[in-house]
Amino acid sequence: MNNLLYGLAWILVLALLLSMSVGHQRASNLPSVDSTLSETYELDSTVLTLSTVASNLNATWDMAWGPDNWIWFTDQDGKVSRLNPETGQIIELLQIQDYYRKRLGLMSMVLHPDFESHPQVFINYSHIQSDSSIVSRLVRYTYDGKRLVNPLLLYQIPGYLGHNGSRLVISQNRKILWATGDLKQKETVQNPTYPNGKVLRLNLDGTIPKDNPYPGSPVWSMGFRVPQGLTYTVNGNLFIAEHGDATDDEVNLVTKRASYGWPYIAGFCDQPDEQGNCPDSAVAPVKAWTPTIAPAGMDYYNGTIPEWKNALLLTTLKDQSLRVLHLDARQEKIISESVVFSGKYGRLRDVCVSPAGDIYISTSNRDWNPPASFPIKTDDRIIRIRKSGTIPQSMQTAKVQSQAGTSNAASLYQSYCESCHKGDGRGVAGSFPSLVTSTRLAGEKSTLIKFLLKGSQSSAGEAMPAFSFLSDVQLAAISSYARDKFAKGAPGVSADEVARARKSSK
Ligand code: HEC
């Protein structure tokens, strides 16, 4: 009897344990995505396939496309690795010993552009010294075919637990550009003798170039808060993305000696307490966001996805999205923005474009500030975005017809045209012509479409951007909307008509 009770008790305990463990599994059953995850996403005319190419990573901060067609990447725990994006194989190249991970750790990395003759990798990480002060190190390693070896400290600046930045790029003329954070020391951001809140510029051996604006100083431009995005466009313009404080995240076009306002100005000089304070010399941002989105890595895109050609791709942490910032033909202004993948993958830290036009994004859900419902089991991940198909013209036309005159066409007009021609179409006298009185808008369709595709420069020197990056469907919707609203009676434009005009203007 005793034995029987004993046995029953054990069975009960076991059953209880089992149910608890099942219950526990259920409780922690976060949105689980397996590492071969693959799903599609539709743009106006393009189908994208998204695939997880690496998982179980640890806050991947930086990705660079290597000369070996592998992705070289860093994680915040001091590791540099190579990833074969086709097979998923990962090979570790380096585990830094002297990094300090508290909030930050290992951050950015850039490969020597002449890698064959100079197999060098430049990395930036936090380090704590014996007196407990934190520094930010720029170190050059050499790739021996297997590992990163022979570290050489090129430059060292003060660091902090946060607000370090950073991002590294190398210019065409072989200088290293290094975006640094303000270290929460606002007083020194506008002072060129301090390296915080700056874009620094160094020779690849760590010495200071003779043509820097402040002799003997690495400072190239200043007035940044927490920059984590830095990239060149194909025509050589340098863009930086930075975190604002309570308001105004920014993208800026970086030029020599320029100052971008922080800490006196956040975003545009548009607040009462800023206006008395804005020096003429402060350069306005190319774009600013309030509420903030927490922008991180940024790359220029001109690949095979037609909707995204000639754009800056910007990852965001807080907003958990990829931002497509469409540039004008001169790659100086952002003419519109599309937001994709909102909330799908959590925090996004970096983006990398392959020569074939694929895009890779890295998540950062295992950093110090994970969002609700992340990390998922397979975080952190590197996800590939690849064009996998085109939506047939007939379906695109159906899409437009169902959208004609609806809020979608209105929102296209709002994102692409309204900043100049205004919501009522009346423009800005002396700068942007009125569409209400425009014979071009009301006139022959193919002439109008060709004008929109090509853009124009007014005699007053104002530019109308070329809208050839928009899909046939989008252009049809915008022109139909504008003609309906501002050129009363002018018939709508179909996607086929746009396609024909596009062909004949080539
Ligand atoms: C960055 C400012 C800007 C944006 C954005 C812009 N335009 Fe324009 N637009 C101009 C300028 C400047 C001109 C005058 C060009 C000229 O004189 O050659 C112009 C001219 C035009 C005209 C001809 C007006 C006339 O004089 O008959 C039309 C039509 C037009 N735009 C439509 C559009 C549409 C549709 C969009 C959105 C897809 C758009 N524009 C976006 C600046 C802009």
XYZ file of C-alpha atoms and ligand atoms in Angstrom:
549
model
C 0.000 0.000 0.000
C 2.674 2.382 1.041
C 4.566 1.531 -2.084
C 1.500 2.095 -4.214
C 0.877 5.521 -2.672
C 4.521 6.346 -3.135
C 4.283 5.344 -6.760
C 1.105 7.379 -7.298
C 2.662 10.382 -5.646
C 5.619 10.122 -7.984
C 3.383 9.874 -10.994
C 1.547 12.970 -9.810
C 4.785 14.870 -9.310
C 6.025 13.802 -12.719
C 2.744 14.788 -14.366
C 2.904 18.128 -12.602
C 6.467 18.717 -13.689
C 5.621 17.732 -17.222
C 2.636 20.039 -17.399
C 4.717 22.840 -15.889
C 7.424 22.423 -18.427
C 4.895 22.317 -21.249
C 3.223 25.365 -19.752
C 6.563 27.049 -19.496
C 7.349 26.344 -23.112
C 4.008 27.789 -24.081
C 4.636 30.881 -22.010
C 7.942 31.510 -23.691
C 6.568 30.666 -27.076
C 7.484 34.018 -28.576
C 6.790 34.575 -32.258
C 9.160 31.851 -33.383
C 10.560 31.998 -36.855
C 12.784 29.264 -38.073
C 16.134 30.122 -39.481
C 15.102 29.291 -43.027
C 12.275 31.807 -42.802
C 11.276 33.057 -46.158
C 8.356 35.287 -46.981
C 7.301 37.647 -49.702
C 6.495 41.344 -49.631
C 4.838 43.289 -52.435
C 5.800 46.752 -53.606
C 3.815 48.442 -56.393
C 5.267 46.412 -59.233
C 7.894 44.224 -57.562
C 7.702 41.112 -55.407
C 10.444 40.813 -52.803
C 11.484 37.637 -51.034
C 12.898 37.984 -47.538
C 15.025 35.146 -46.170
C 16.893 34.752 -42.922
C 20.480 33.964 -43.883
C 21.963 33.950 -40.356
C 20.405 33.614 -36.912
C 21.375 33.392 -33.226
C 23.700 36.356 -33.587
C 24.333 38.945 -30.936
C 23.524 42.560 -31.841
C 25.164 42.755 -35.248
C 26.313 46.351 -35.530
C 28.009 46.540 -38.892
C 27.956 44.588 -42.156
C 30.278 45.112 -45.111
C 30.253 43.308 -48.448
C 33.654 41.616 -48.781
C 35.771 41.149 -51.899
C 35.154 37.396 -51.408
C 31.378 37.946 -51.827
C 30.834 37.098 -48.176
C 29.346 39.502 -45.645
C 31.844 40.603 -43.019
C 30.093 41.612 -39.817
C 30.710 42.701 -36.244
C 28.740 41.975 -33.109
C 28.717 43.982 -29.937
C 30.553 41.242 -28.032
C 33.764 41.935 -29.848
C 33.522 39.392 -32.625
C 34.216 39.843 -36.327
C 32.957 37.079 -38.649
C 32.374 36.244 -42.291
C 29.015 34.965 -43.525
C 28.428 33.155 -46.787
C 25.053 34.650 -47.724
C 24.137 31.738 -50.001
C 24.911 28.841 -47.634
C 24.662 30.522 -44.234
C 28.131 29.313 -43.240
C 29.804 31.573 -40.670
C 33.546 31.732 -40.026
C 34.869 33.648 -37.046
C 37.813 35.913 -37.798
C 38.490 37.668 -34.534
C 37.468 37.898 -30.918
C 38.735 41.177 -29.519
C 39.874 40.883 -25.931
C 40.101 44.488 -24.786
C 36.609 45.673 -25.746
C 34.251 46.988 -23.082
C 30.605 46.057 -23.495
C 28.325 48.093 -21.382
C 25.533 49.250 -23.627
C 28.082 49.538 -26.407
C 31.073 47.391 -27.259
C 32.386 46.618 -30.701
C 30.670 48.938 -33.140
C 31.646 49.799 -36.668
C 33.969 48.310 -39.241
C 35.145 49.103 -42.755
C 37.279 47.087 -45.198
C 40.141 48.585 -47.197
C 38.803 49.311 -50.710
C 41.995 47.856 -52.258
C 41.681 44.684 -50.259
C 43.828 42.523 -52.520
C 46.901 44.665 -52.111
C 45.911 45.877 -48.605
C 43.957 43.158 -46.773
C 43.087 45.472 -43.908
C 40.031 45.891 -41.727
C 39.391 48.976 -39.605
C 37.253 48.616 -36.513
C 35.996 50.889 -33.754
C 35.177 49.728 -30.232
C 34.872 50.860 -26.619
C 37.672 50.064 -24.201
C 38.008 50.716 -20.475
C 41.407 51.829 -19.164
C 43.009 50.932 -15.849
C 41.887 54.278 -14.401
C 38.256 53.341 -15.348
C 38.022 55.932 -18.073
C 36.321 54.743 -21.263
C 37.920 55.352 -24.638
C 36.866 54.679 -28.220
C 39.542 52.966 -30.302
C 40.129 52.862 -34.027
C 42.233 49.759 -34.699
C 43.493 48.313 -37.959
C 43.774 44.546 -38.381
C 45.304 42.539 -41.217
C 43.575 39.514 -42.761
C 46.017 36.607 -43.164
C 43.566 34.475 -45.118
C 42.131 32.906 -41.951
C 42.080 35.360 -39.081
C 42.400 39.056 -38.389
C 45.866 39.586 -36.956
C 48.429 42.275 -36.075
C 46.215 44.915 -34.477
C 47.544 48.432 -34.831
C 45.963 51.215 -32.780
C 45.464 54.061 -35.258
C 43.613 56.587 -33.144
C 41.982 56.844 -29.753
C 39.442 59.342 -28.477
C 37.419 59.643 -25.274
C 34.398 57.336 -25.055
C 31.312 56.889 -22.931
C 28.642 54.307 -22.067
C 26.418 55.588 -24.849
C 26.376 58.468 -27.338
C 29.544 57.154 -29.071
C 28.115 56.851 -32.555
C 29.646 55.279 -34.599
C 30.081 54.463 -38.258
C 33.135 54.255 -40.523
C 33.481 54.699 -44.287
C 36.446 55.138 -46.627
C 36.307 57.813 -49.314
C 37.317 57.428 -52.958
C 40.546 59.274 -52.224
C 41.300 56.792 -49.427
C 40.583 58.716 -46.263
C 38.743 57.169 -43.365
C 35.638 59.062 -42.191
C 34.474 58.331 -38.677
C 31.149 59.554 -37.267
C 31.413 60.113 -33.491
C 28.744 60.800 -30.866
C 28.542 63.773 -28.520
C 29.349 61.644 -25.403
C 26.615 63.683 -23.693
C 29.105 66.566 -23.538
C 27.221 69.265 -25.365
C 29.692 72.049 -24.548
C 32.417 70.602 -26.751
C 30.407 69.549 -29.810
C 30.895 72.896 -31.568
C 34.549 73.104 -30.522
C 36.879 71.749 -33.222
C 39.571 70.846 -30.707
C 37.381 68.025 -29.307
C 36.628 64.845 -31.272
C 33.058 64.247 -29.999
C 29.958 64.993 -32.071
C 32.020 65.132 -35.259
C 32.863 63.514 -38.529
C 36.600 62.844 -38.189
C 38.843 62.331 -41.209
C 42.117 60.413 -41.083
C 44.637 58.880 -43.440
C 44.493 55.096 -43.497
C 47.601 54.960 -41.301
C 45.903 57.079 -38.623
C 47.763 60.312 -39.389
C 45.927 63.566 -40.029
C 45.474 64.627 -43.668
C 47.118 67.929 -44.634
C 43.924 69.217 -46.253
C 41.722 68.852 -43.171
C 39.958 72.137 -42.336
C 41.586 72.604 -38.917
C 45.359 72.062 -39.218
C 46.564 69.137 -37.133
C 42.997 68.137 -36.177
C 41.019 65.123 -37.408
C 37.792 67.184 -37.388
C 36.085 67.401 -40.804
C 32.627 68.651 -39.760
C 30.723 69.038 -36.491
C 27.461 69.516 -34.634
C 26.193 65.915 -34.430
C 24.502 64.166 -31.543
C 24.518 60.373 -31.989
C 25.319 59.417 -35.582
C 25.074 55.724 -36.535
C 24.613 56.016 -40.288
C 27.266 57.203 -42.746
C 27.400 56.469 -46.462
C 28.538 57.781 -49.828
C 26.170 57.962 -52.771
C 27.466 56.888 -56.154
C 28.334 60.463 -57.106
C 30.398 60.915 -53.950
C 28.028 62.794 -51.638
C 28.426 61.835 -47.988
C 25.238 61.446 -45.918
C 25.039 61.000 -42.158
C 22.064 59.839 -40.047
C 21.866 60.753 -36.366
C 19.628 60.478 -33.323
C 18.005 63.630 -32.068
C 17.129 64.180 -28.434
C 13.383 64.419 -27.658
C 12.748 65.586 -31.224
C 14.407 65.713 -34.617
C 16.325 62.724 -35.813
C 18.222 63.900 -38.869
C 19.850 63.028 -42.143
C 22.482 65.556 -43.237
C 24.677 66.035 -46.282
C 28.211 66.280 -44.887
C 30.649 68.813 -46.262
C 34.065 70.007 -45.132
C 34.094 72.415 -42.158
C 30.305 72.596 -41.978
C 28.428 72.697 -38.673
C 25.068 70.984 -38.305
C 23.663 72.810 -35.329
C 23.665 70.454 -32.365
C 23.349 71.308 -29.450
C 21.887 74.741 -30.338
C 19.532 73.566 -33.056
C 17.577 70.312 -33.294
C 16.453 69.630 -36.847
C 15.427 72.807 -38.646
C 15.774 76.201 -37.016
C 12.055 76.446 -36.393
C 11.419 76.655 -32.643
C 11.046 79.960 -30.778
C 14.004 79.156 -28.520
C 16.136 78.242 -31.536
C 15.366 81.166 -33.767
C 17.386 83.805 -31.947
C 20.183 81.295 -31.677
C 20.698 79.905 -35.144
C 24.027 81.004 -36.601
C 23.924 81.558 -40.379
C 26.699 79.031 -40.645
C 24.574 76.149 -39.317
C 23.573 73.831 -42.147
C 19.940 72.653 -42.174
C 19.262 68.904 -42.357
C 18.178 67.211 -45.563
C 15.424 65.589 -43.528
C 14.269 65.564 -39.903
C 11.832 63.321 -38.034
C 9.608 64.193 -35.082
C 8.440 61.935 -33.459
C 11.825 60.282 -33.512
C 12.572 56.936 -35.173
C 16.136 56.246 -33.913
C 17.995 55.913 -37.217
C 20.962 53.532 -37.408
C 22.911 52.117 -40.375
C 22.433 53.599 -43.843
C 23.513 52.597 -47.338
C 23.025 53.934 -50.848
C 20.905 51.811 -53.194
C 20.731 51.775 -56.978
C 20.110 48.083 -57.564
C 17.541 45.870 -59.236
C 14.445 46.871 -57.242
C 13.019 49.642 -59.451
C 10.912 51.284 -56.715
C 14.013 51.837 -54.611
C 16.512 53.086 -57.181
C 18.646 56.100 -56.265
C 17.669 56.004 -52.595
C 19.265 55.948 -49.181
C 18.205 52.879 -47.221
C 18.045 53.686 -43.531
C 17.464 51.179 -40.720
C 15.696 52.308 -37.558
C 15.811 50.964 -33.998
C 12.895 52.543 -32.164
C 10.641 52.584 -35.216
C 11.662 49.022 -36.242
C 11.459 49.781 -39.944
C 13.491 50.212 -43.093
C 13.172 53.682 -44.575
C 13.640 54.208 -48.299
C 14.689 57.826 -48.816
C 14.367 58.658 -52.513
C 17.002 61.124 -53.722
C 16.824 63.741 -56.453
C 18.972 63.292 -59.553
C 21.868 65.245 -58.011
C 21.697 63.122 -54.861
C 21.474 66.183 -52.667
C 17.851 66.196 -51.528
C 15.411 63.623 -50.237
C 12.282 63.971 -52.338
C 10.166 61.301 -50.674
C 10.179 58.477 -48.195
C 8.641 54.992 -48.046
C 8.502 52.928 -44.870
C 8.609 49.124 -45.046
C 8.633 46.109 -42.690
C 7.384 48.162 -39.707
C 7.554 46.104 -36.517
C 8.208 42.832 -38.359
C 11.780 42.127 -37.301
C 12.304 44.371 -34.292
C 15.197 46.801 -34.071
C 17.238 47.126 -37.243
C 20.867 48.174 -36.842
C 22.512 48.022 -40.223
C 21.954 47.555 -43.925
C 24.346 46.342 -46.610
C 23.855 46.228 -50.380
C 25.490 43.547 -52.515
C 26.861 44.314 -55.984
C 24.020 42.185 -57.413
C 21.460 44.512 -55.829
C 20.374 42.340 -52.887
C 19.878 44.073 -49.560
C 20.800 42.667 -46.160
C 19.475 44.021 -42.870
C 20.646 43.066 -39.381
C 18.483 43.027 -36.263
C 19.588 44.369 -32.889
C 17.128 42.766 -30.472
C 19.824 41.528 -28.097
C 21.333 44.917 -27.384
C 20.763 46.753 -24.089
C 17.335 48.041 -25.052
C 15.174 45.230 -26.504
C 11.621 46.146 -27.486
C 8.456 44.379 -26.298
C 8.011 40.892 -27.849
C 11.665 40.725 -28.882
C 14.148 39.087 -28.984
C 12.601 36.057 -30.625
C 14.418 32.738 -30.281
C 16.414 33.085 -33.474
C 17.540 36.689 -32.874
C 19.678 38.357 -33.805
C 19.407 37.758 -37.522
C 20.689 38.871 -40.887
C 17.856 38.951 -43.418
C 18.201 39.143 -47.185
C 15.788 41.157 -49.334
C 15.840 40.072 -52.966
C 13.677 40.915 -55.964
C 11.916 37.681 -56.859
C 9.286 38.747 -59.351
C 7.264 41.446 -61.073
C 3.551 41.973 -60.631
C 1.905 41.622 -64.074
C 0.923 44.931 -65.675
C -2.751 43.898 -65.761
C -2.771 43.406 -62.002
C -0.962 46.696 -61.490
C -3.602 48.433 -63.586
C -6.322 46.745 -61.562
C -4.622 48.041 -58.428
C -4.649 51.615 -59.758
C -8.223 51.423 -60.888
C -9.294 50.292 -57.475
C -7.237 53.091 -55.966
C -8.069 55.849 -58.445
C -9.226 58.954 -56.693
C -8.849 57.271 -53.328
C -6.638 58.141 -50.433
C -3.751 56.186 -51.949
C -3.386 58.533 -54.908
C -3.770 61.447 -52.511
C -1.040 60.112 -50.292
C 1.246 59.610 -53.308
C 0.685 63.254 -54.255
C 1.346 64.185 -50.663
C 4.645 62.311 -50.464
C 6.024 63.261 -53.873
C 4.564 66.576 -54.996
C 3.071 68.490 -52.104
C 6.327 69.786 -50.617
C 6.647 72.087 -53.646
C 3.247 72.394 -55.336
C 1.313 72.434 -52.033
C -1.875 70.624 -51.083
C -4.104 73.062 -52.976
C -1.853 72.860 -56.064
C -1.135 76.566 -56.012
C 2.618 76.200 -55.476
C 4.869 78.964 -54.179
C 5.005 82.166 -56.203
C 8.441 82.716 -57.721
C 9.610 79.161 -56.946
C 7.119 76.395 -57.674
C 4.486 76.945 -60.376
C 0.788 76.559 -59.716
C -0.715 73.339 -61.047
C -4.169 74.906 -61.055
C -3.196 77.148 -63.978
C -0.777 74.692 -65.599
C -1.415 73.945 -69.265
C 1.153 71.184 -69.060
C -0.839 69.374 -66.392
C -4.104 69.742 -68.304
C -2.542 69.043 -71.711
C -1.532 66.058 -73.805
C -0.868 62.997 -71.638
C 2.368 61.653 -73.096
C 3.980 65.110 -73.014
C 3.015 65.448 -69.365
C 4.285 61.986 -68.455
C 7.600 62.549 -70.229
C 7.961 65.831 -68.337
C 7.369 64.055 -65.018
C 9.789 61.258 -65.926
C 12.554 63.673 -66.877
C 12.168 66.514 -64.412
C 13.101 70.074 -65.231
C 15.022 73.113 -64.134
C 13.086 76.389 -63.976
C 14.517 79.700 -65.173
C 14.478 80.754 -61.508
C 16.932 77.904 -60.793
C 14.460 75.686 -58.937
C 14.539 72.009 -59.793
C 11.626 69.734 -60.511
C 12.996 66.257 -59.719
C 12.834 63.429 -62.272
C 10.212 60.909 -61.209
C 11.376 58.004 -63.373
C 11.970 55.970 -60.202
C 8.202 55.787 -59.622
C 6.414 52.767 -61.057
C 3.982 53.088 -63.963
C 1.180 52.478 -61.517
C 2.304 55.193 -59.143
C 2.832 57.762 -61.885
C -0.565 56.962 -63.360
C -2.210 57.381 -59.971
C -0.445 60.691 -59.236
C -1.117 62.224 -62.646
C -4.753 61.122 -62.609
C -5.168 62.547 -59.135
C -3.530 65.891 -60.015
C -5.484 66.233 -63.260
C -8.742 65.404 -61.539
C -8.134 67.791 -58.704
C -6.344 70.758 -60.334
C -7.110 70.490 -64.072
C -10.812 69.851 -63.849
C -12.095 67.719 -66.660
C -8.760 66.388 -67.892
C -9.090 62.609 -68.305
C -7.100 60.187 -66.134
C -3.850 58.504 -67.103
C -3.468 54.704 -67.146
C -0.419 52.643 -66.221
C -0.232 51.456 -69.854
C -0.026 55.029 -71.079
C 2.817 55.680 -68.625
C 4.584 52.503 -69.780
C 4.308 53.594 -73.421
C 5.564 57.115 -72.727
C 8.436 55.665 -70.707
C 9.441 53.379 -73.565
C 9.282 56.068 -76.215
C 11.297 58.497 -74.083
C 14.185 56.044 -73.758
C 11.296 69.820 -55.314
C 10.175 70.562 -55.818
C 9.177 69.876 -56.740
C 8.536 68.681 -56.545
C 8.708 67.710 -55.381
C 7.645 68.516 -57.669
N 7.758 69.577 -58.518
Fe 6.646 69.876 -60.181
N 7.736 71.563 -60.582
C 8.749 72.058 -59.790
C 9.358 73.164 -60.496
C 10.508 73.991 -60.000
C 8.683 73.300 -61.713
C 8.984 74.288 -62.831
C 9.903 73.613 -63.803
C 10.201 74.460 -65.024
O 9.879 75.655 -65.025
O 10.760 73.899 -65.967
C 7.665 72.285 -61.720
C 6.748 72.118 -62.743
C 5.726 71.197 -62.761
C 4.695 71.107 -63.764
C 4.540 72.043 -64.936
C 3.922 73.312 -64.455
C 3.720 74.328 -65.564
O 4.401 75.330 -65.539
O 2.881 74.068 -66.460
C 3.890 70.051 -63.433
C 2.665 69.583 -64.187
C 4.433 69.482 -62.239
N 5.532 70.206 -61.844
C 3.915 68.375 -61.598
C 4.500 67.771 -60.499
C 4.044 66.534 -59.938
C 2.871 65.719 -60.429
C 4.869 66.267 -58.894
C 4.865 65.038 -58.014
C 5.032 63.776 -58.709
C 5.830 67.344 -58.809
N 5.583 68.216 -59.803
C 6.804 67.431 -57.827
C 9.134 71.590 -58.547
C 8.687 70.422 -57.989
